[in-house]
GROMACS .gro file of C-alpha atoms in nm:
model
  330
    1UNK     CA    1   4.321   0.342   2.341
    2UNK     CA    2   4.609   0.337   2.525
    3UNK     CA    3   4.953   0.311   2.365
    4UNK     CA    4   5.107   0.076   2.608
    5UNK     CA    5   5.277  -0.213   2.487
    6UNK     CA    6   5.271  -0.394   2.812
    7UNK     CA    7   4.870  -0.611   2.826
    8UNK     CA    8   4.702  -0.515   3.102
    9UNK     CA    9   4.519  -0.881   3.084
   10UNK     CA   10   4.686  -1.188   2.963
   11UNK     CA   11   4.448  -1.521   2.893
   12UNK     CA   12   4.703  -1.794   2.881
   13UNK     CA   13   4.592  -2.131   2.749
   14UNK     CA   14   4.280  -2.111   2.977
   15UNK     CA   15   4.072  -2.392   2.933
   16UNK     CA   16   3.741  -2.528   3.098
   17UNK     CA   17   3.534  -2.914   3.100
   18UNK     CA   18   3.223  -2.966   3.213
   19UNK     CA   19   3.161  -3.336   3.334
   20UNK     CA   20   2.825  -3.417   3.151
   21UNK     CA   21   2.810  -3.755   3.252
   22UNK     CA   22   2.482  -3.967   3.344
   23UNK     CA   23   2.438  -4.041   3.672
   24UNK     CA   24   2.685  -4.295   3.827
   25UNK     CA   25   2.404  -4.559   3.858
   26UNK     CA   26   2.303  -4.502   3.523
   27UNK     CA   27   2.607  -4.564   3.400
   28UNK     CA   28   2.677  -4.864   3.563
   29UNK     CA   29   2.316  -5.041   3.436
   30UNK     CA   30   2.336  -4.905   3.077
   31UNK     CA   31   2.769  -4.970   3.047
   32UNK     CA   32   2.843  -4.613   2.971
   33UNK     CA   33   3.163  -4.410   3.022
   34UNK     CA   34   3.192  -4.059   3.169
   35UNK     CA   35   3.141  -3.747   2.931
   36UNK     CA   36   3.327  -3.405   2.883
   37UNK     CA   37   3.241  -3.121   2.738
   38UNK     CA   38   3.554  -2.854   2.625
   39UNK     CA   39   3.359  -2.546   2.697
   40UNK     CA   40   3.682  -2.382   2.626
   41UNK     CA   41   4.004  -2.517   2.505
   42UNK     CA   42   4.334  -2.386   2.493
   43UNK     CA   43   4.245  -1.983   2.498
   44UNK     CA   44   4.495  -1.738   2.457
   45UNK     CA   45   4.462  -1.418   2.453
   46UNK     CA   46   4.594  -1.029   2.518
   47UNK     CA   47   4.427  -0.715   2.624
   48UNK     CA   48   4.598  -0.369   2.667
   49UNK     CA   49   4.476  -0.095   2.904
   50UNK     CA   50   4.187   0.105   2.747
   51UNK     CA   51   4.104  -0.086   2.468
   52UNK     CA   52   3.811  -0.290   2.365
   53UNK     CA   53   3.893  -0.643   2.279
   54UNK     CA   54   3.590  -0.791   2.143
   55UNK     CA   55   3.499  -1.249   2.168
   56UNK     CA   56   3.264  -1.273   1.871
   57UNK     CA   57   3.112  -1.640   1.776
   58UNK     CA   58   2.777  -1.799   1.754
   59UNK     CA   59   2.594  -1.919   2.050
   60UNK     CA   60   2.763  -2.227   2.184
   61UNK     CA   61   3.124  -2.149   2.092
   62UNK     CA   62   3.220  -2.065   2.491
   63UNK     CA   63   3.231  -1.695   2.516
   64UNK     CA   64   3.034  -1.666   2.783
   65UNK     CA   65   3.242  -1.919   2.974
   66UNK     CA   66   3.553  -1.756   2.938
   67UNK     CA   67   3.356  -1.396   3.029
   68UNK     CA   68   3.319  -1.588   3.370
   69UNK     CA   69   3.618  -1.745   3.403
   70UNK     CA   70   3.839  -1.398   3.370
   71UNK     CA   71   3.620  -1.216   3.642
   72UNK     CA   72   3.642  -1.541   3.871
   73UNK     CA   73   3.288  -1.657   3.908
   74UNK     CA   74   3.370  -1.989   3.751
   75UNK     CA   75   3.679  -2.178   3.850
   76UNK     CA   76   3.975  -2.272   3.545
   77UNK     CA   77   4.023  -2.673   3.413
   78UNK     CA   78   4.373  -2.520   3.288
   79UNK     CA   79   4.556  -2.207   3.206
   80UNK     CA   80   4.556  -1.891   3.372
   81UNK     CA   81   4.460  -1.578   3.338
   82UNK     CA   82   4.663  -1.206   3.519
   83UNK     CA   83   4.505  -0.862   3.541
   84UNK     CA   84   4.746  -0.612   3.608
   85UNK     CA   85   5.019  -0.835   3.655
   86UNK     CA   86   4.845  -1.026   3.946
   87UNK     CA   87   4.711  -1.455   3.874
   88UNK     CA   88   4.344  -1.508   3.919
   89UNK     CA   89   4.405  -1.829   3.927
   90UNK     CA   90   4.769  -1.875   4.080
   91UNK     CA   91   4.832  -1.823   4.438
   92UNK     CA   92   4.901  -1.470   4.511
   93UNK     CA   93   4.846  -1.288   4.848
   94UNK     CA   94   4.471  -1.258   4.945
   95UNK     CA   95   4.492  -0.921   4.983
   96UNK     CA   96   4.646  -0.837   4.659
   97UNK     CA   97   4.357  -1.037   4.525
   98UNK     CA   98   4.083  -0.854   4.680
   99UNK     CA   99   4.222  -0.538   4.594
  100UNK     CA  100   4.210  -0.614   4.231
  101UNK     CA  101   3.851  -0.755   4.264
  102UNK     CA  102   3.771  -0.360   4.347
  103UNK     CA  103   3.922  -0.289   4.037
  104UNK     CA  104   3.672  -0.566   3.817
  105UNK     CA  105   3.328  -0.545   3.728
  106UNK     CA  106   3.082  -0.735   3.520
  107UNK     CA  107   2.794  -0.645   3.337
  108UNK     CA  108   2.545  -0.957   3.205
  109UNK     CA  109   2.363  -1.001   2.915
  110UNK     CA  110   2.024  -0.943   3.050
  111UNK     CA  111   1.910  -0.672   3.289
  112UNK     CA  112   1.562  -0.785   3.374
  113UNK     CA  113   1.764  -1.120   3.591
  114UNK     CA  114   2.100  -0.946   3.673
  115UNK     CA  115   1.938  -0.680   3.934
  116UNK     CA  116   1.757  -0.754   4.268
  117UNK     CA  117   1.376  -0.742   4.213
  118UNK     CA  118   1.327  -0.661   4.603
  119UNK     CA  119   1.586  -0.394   4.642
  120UNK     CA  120   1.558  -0.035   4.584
  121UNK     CA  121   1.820   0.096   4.265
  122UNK     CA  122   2.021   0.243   4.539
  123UNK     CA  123   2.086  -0.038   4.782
  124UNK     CA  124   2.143  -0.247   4.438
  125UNK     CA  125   2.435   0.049   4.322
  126UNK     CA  126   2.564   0.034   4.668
  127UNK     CA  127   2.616  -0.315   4.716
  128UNK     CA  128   3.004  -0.308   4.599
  129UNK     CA  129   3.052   0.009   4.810
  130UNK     CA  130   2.976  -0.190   5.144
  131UNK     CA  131   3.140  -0.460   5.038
  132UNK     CA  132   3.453  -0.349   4.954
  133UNK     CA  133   3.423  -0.103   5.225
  134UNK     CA  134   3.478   0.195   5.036
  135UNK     CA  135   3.211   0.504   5.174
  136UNK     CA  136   3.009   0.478   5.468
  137UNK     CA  137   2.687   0.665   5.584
  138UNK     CA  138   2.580   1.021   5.376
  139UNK     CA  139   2.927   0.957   5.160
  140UNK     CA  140   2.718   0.658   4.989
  141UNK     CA  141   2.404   0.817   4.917
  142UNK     CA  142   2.639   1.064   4.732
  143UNK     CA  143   2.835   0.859   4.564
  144UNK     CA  144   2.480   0.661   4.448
  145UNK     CA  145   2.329   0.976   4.337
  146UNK     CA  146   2.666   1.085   4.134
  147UNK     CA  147   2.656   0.728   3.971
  148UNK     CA  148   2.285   0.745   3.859
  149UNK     CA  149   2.373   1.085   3.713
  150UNK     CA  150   2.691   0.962   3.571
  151UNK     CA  151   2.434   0.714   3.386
  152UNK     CA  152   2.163   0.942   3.251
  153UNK     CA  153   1.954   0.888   3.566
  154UNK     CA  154   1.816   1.089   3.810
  155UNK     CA  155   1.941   1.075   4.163
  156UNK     CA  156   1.554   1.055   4.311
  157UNK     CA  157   1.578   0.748   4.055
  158UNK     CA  158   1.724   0.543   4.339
  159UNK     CA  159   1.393   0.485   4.542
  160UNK     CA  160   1.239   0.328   4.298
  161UNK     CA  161   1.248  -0.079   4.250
  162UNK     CA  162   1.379  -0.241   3.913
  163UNK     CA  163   1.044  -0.340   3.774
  164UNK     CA  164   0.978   0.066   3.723
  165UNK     CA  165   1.213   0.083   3.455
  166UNK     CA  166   1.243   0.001   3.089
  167UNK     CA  167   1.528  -0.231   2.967
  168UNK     CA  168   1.775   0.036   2.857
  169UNK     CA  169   1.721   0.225   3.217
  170UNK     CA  170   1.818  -0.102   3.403
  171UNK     CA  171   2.152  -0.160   3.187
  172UNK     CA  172   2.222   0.179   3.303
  173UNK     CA  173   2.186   0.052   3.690
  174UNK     CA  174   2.398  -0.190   3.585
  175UNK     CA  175   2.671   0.008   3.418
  176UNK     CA  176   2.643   0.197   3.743
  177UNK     CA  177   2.669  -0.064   3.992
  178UNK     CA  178   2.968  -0.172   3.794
  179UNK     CA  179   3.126   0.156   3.827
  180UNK     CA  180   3.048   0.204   4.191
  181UNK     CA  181   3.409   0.035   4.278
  182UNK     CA  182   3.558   0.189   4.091
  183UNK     CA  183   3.664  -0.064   3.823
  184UNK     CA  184   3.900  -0.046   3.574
  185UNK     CA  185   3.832  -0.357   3.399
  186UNK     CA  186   3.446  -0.433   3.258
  187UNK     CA  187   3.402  -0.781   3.145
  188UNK     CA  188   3.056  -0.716   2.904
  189UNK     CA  189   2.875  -1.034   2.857
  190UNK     CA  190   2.644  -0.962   2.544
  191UNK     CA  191   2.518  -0.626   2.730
  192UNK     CA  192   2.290  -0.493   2.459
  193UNK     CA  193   2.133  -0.855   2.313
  194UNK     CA  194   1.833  -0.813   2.554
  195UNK     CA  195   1.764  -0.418   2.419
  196UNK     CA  196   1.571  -0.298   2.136
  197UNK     CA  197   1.792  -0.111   1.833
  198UNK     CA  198   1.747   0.221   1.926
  199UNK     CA  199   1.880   0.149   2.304
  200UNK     CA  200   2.111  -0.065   2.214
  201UNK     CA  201   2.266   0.275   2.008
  202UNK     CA  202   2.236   0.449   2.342
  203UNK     CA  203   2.450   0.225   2.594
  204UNK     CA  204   2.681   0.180   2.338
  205UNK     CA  205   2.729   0.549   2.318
  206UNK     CA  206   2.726   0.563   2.693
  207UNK     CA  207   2.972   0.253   2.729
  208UNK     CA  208   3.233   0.426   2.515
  209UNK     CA  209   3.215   0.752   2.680
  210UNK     CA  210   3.246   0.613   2.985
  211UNK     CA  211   3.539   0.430   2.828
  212UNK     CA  212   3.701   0.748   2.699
  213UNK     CA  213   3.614   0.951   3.093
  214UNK     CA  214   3.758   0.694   3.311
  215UNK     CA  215   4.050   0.490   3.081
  216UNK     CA  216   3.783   0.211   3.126
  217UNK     CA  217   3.902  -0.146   2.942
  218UNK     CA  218   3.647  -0.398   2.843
  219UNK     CA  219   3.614  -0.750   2.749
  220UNK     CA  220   3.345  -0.766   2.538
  221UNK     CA  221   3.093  -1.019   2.462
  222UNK     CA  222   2.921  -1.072   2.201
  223UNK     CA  223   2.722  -1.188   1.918
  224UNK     CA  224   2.644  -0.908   1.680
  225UNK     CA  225   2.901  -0.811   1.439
  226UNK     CA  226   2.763  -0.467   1.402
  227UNK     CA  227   2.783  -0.364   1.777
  228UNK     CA  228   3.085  -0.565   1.738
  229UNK     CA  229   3.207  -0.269   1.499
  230UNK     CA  230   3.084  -0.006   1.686
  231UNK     CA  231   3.290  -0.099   1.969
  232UNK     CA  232   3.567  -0.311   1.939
  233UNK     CA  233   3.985  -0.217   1.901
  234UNK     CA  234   4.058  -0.566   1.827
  235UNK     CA  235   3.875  -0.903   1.814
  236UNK     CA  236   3.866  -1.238   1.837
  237UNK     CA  237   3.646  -1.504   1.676
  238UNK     CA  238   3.538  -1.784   1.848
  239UNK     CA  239   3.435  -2.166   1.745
  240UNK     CA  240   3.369  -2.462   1.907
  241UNK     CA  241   3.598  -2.285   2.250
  242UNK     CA  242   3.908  -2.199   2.070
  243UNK     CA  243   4.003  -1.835   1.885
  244UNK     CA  244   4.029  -1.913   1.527
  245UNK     CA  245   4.112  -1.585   1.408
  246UNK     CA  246   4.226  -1.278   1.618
  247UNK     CA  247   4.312  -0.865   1.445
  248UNK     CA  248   4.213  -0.553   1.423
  249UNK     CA  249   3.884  -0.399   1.461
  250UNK     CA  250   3.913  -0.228   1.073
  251UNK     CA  251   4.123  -0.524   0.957
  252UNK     CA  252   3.897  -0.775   1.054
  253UNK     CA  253   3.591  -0.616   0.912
  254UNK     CA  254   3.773  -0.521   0.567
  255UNK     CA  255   4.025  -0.797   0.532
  256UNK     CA  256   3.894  -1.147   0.694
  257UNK     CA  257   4.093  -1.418   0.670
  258UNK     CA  258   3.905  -1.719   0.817
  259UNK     CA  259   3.687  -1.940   0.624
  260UNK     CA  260   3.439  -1.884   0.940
  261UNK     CA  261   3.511  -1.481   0.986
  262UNK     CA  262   3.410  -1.447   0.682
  263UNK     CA  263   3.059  -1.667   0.659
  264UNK     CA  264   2.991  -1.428   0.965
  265UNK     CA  265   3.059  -1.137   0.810
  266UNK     CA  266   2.844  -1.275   0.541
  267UNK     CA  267   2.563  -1.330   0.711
  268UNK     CA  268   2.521  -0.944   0.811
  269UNK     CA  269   2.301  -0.781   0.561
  270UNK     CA  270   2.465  -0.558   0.305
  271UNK     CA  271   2.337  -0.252   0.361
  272UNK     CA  272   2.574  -0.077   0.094
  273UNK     CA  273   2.399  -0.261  -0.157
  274UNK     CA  274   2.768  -0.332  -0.310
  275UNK     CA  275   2.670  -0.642  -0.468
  276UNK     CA  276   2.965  -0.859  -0.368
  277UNK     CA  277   2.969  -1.259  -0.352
  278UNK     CA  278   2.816  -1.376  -0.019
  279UNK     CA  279   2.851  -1.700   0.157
  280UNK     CA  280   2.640  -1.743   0.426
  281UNK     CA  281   2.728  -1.935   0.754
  282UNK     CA  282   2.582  -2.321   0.660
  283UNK     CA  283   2.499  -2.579   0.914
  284UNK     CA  284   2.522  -2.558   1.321
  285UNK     CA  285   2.791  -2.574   1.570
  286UNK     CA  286   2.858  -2.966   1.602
  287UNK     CA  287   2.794  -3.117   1.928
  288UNK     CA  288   3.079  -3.049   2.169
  289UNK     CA  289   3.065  -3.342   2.355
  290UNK     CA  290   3.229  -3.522   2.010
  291UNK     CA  291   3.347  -3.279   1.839
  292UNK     CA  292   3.507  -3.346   1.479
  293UNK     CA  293   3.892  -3.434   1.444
  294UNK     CA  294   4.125  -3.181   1.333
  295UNK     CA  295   3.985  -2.848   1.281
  296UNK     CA  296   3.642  -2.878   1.424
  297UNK     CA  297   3.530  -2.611   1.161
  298UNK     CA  298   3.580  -2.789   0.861
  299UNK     CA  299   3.247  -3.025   0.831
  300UNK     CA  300   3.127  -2.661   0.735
  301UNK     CA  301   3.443  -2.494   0.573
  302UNK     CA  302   3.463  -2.502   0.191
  303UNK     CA  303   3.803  -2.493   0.129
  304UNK     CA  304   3.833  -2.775   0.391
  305UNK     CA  305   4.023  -3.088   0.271
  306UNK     CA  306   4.189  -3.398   0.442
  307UNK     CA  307   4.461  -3.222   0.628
  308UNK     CA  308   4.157  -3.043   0.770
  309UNK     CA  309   4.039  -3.346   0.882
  310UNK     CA  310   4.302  -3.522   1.051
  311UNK     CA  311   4.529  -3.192   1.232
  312UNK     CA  312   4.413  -2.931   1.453
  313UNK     CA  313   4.524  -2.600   1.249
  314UNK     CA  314   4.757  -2.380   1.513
  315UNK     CA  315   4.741  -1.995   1.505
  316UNK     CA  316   4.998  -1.862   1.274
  317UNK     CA  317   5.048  -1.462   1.279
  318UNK     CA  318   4.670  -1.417   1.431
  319UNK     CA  319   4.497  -1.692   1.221
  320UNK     CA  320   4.426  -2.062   1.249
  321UNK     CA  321   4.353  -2.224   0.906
  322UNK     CA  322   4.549  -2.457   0.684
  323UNK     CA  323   4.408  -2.327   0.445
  324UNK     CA  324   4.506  -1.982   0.507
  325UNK     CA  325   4.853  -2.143   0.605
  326UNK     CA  326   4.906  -2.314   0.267
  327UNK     CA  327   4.751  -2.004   0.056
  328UNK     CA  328   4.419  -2.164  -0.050
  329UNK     CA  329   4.177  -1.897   0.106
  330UNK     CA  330   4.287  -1.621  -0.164
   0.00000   0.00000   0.00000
């Protein structure tokens, strides 16, 4: 990890709502008002050059949204969000912009939908090549064939179609296609979920190494608090679209401080055998069309009490609880 003080990516209150409404008709017959849904509000976070920050949350809590809204593909509500010191969302000089799109690549959650079924691996690792206009002619077959190798692949790999490879080999495209332009910044939406254990071990591997070769930074995805471990510099923990916790990699893992950080880290199995009181994470995300007042965790938090209720907790020194605030977690 780098030891630059200066972030390399800043998320500034980045929000994003979904209109969810019934059709205008509809509405007008039955008498019903327009409805939002806060995929994500009020999002801030940093990431420094060649470190792993890590979103962690259950399904539902908007990580996947804000893995989109970072690399561009879906457009902000509010907030903003700079990559090397250039706005994705303000108004910056085209060509800046397009230059840092070289430098940003995305890898999705499931490699069976994310590559072309009718093109051959190569043309699929090649596609941000010609777009960006980087190689032309014999220079991109080369480049291919050094990317597929890069992977664990064969060059004579990239004749073949998607479908004749297993689900680890077509992350692997995918890792590869994302490092065809060269990126510096790999936004990793839940990259392994889709693998069996024993692959998953492999990319992970490969992702880090790749990490280490190039000075590669991620923003990573996901679910699992164990790949979560394997992987991650720092993290933050996700509910209902808003961080409610945000440290260290080791910290986190040793020293949670969230009512909900720790039901997660609860509900992985205790493998150690240490014995230790467990909590495990009760009930389901609420619905986040209506979401509850206050701190929208605490129909499920157990130390939560009326101040819970009625105020939205802010994030004081990396953690959003009252309870936490007034000393009631310990």
């Amino acid at each position: 990890m780098s030891g630059a003080t200066k972030p390399y990516v800043t998320v500034r209150d980045l929000r994003r709502v979904f209109d969810v409404s019934r059709p205008w008709l509809n509405r007008v017959l039955e008498n019903l008002p327009k409805a939002y849904l806060k995929a994500v509000d009020g999002l801030s976070f940093e990431i420094r050059k060649g470190e792993t920050f890590a979103l962690v949350g259950e399904s539902g809590s908007g990580k996947s949204t804000v893995a989109r809204m970072v690399v561009g593909l879906l457009p902000v509500s509010g907030g903003d969000v700079t990559i090397d010191g250039i706005s994705m969302t303000g108004h910056h000089d085209p060509a800046e912009k397009m230059a840092l799109r070289k430098r940003i690549q995305m890898i999705f959650q499931d490699p069976y939908a994310s590559l072309n079924p009718r093109w051959r691996v190569e043309r699929i690792i090649a596609e941000p090549i010609h777009a960006f206009g980087l190689l032309k002619g014999a220079d991109v077959t080369k480049r291919v064939g050094e990317l597929l190798t890069l992977v664990g692949l064969h060059p004579d790999d990239g004749k073949k179609f998607p479908h004749e490879f297993s689900g680890g080999q077509r992350q692997r495209i995918a890792i590869a296609r994302a490092l065809a332009s060269s990126a510096e910044f790999i936004v990793c939406d839940e990259p392994t979920s889709a693998l069996d254990v024993s692959v998953q071990a492999q990319i992970l591997n490969l992702m880090r190494d790749l990490q280490k070769e190039f000075g590669l930074t991620y923003l990573f995805i996901s679910h699992n608090l164990a790949v979560v471990r394997h992987m991650a510099d720092r993290i933050g923990v996700m509910y209902l679209g808003r961080l409610v916790e945000v440290s260290e990699g080791k910290r986190l893992f040793s020293h949670p401080r969230h009512p909900y950080t720790r039901m997660l880290l609860d509900a992985v199995p205790d493998l150690g055998m240490t014995g230790r009181e467990r909590q495990m994470v009760a009930g389901e995300i609420p619905n986040p069309i209506s979401p509850p007042s206050g701190c929208t965790f605490h129909p499920r938090c157990p130390l939560a009490n009326e101040r819970c209720a009625r105020e939205a907790p802010a994030m004081l020194d990396g953690v959003a609880c009252h309870a936490v605030e007034e000393g009631r977690s310990a």
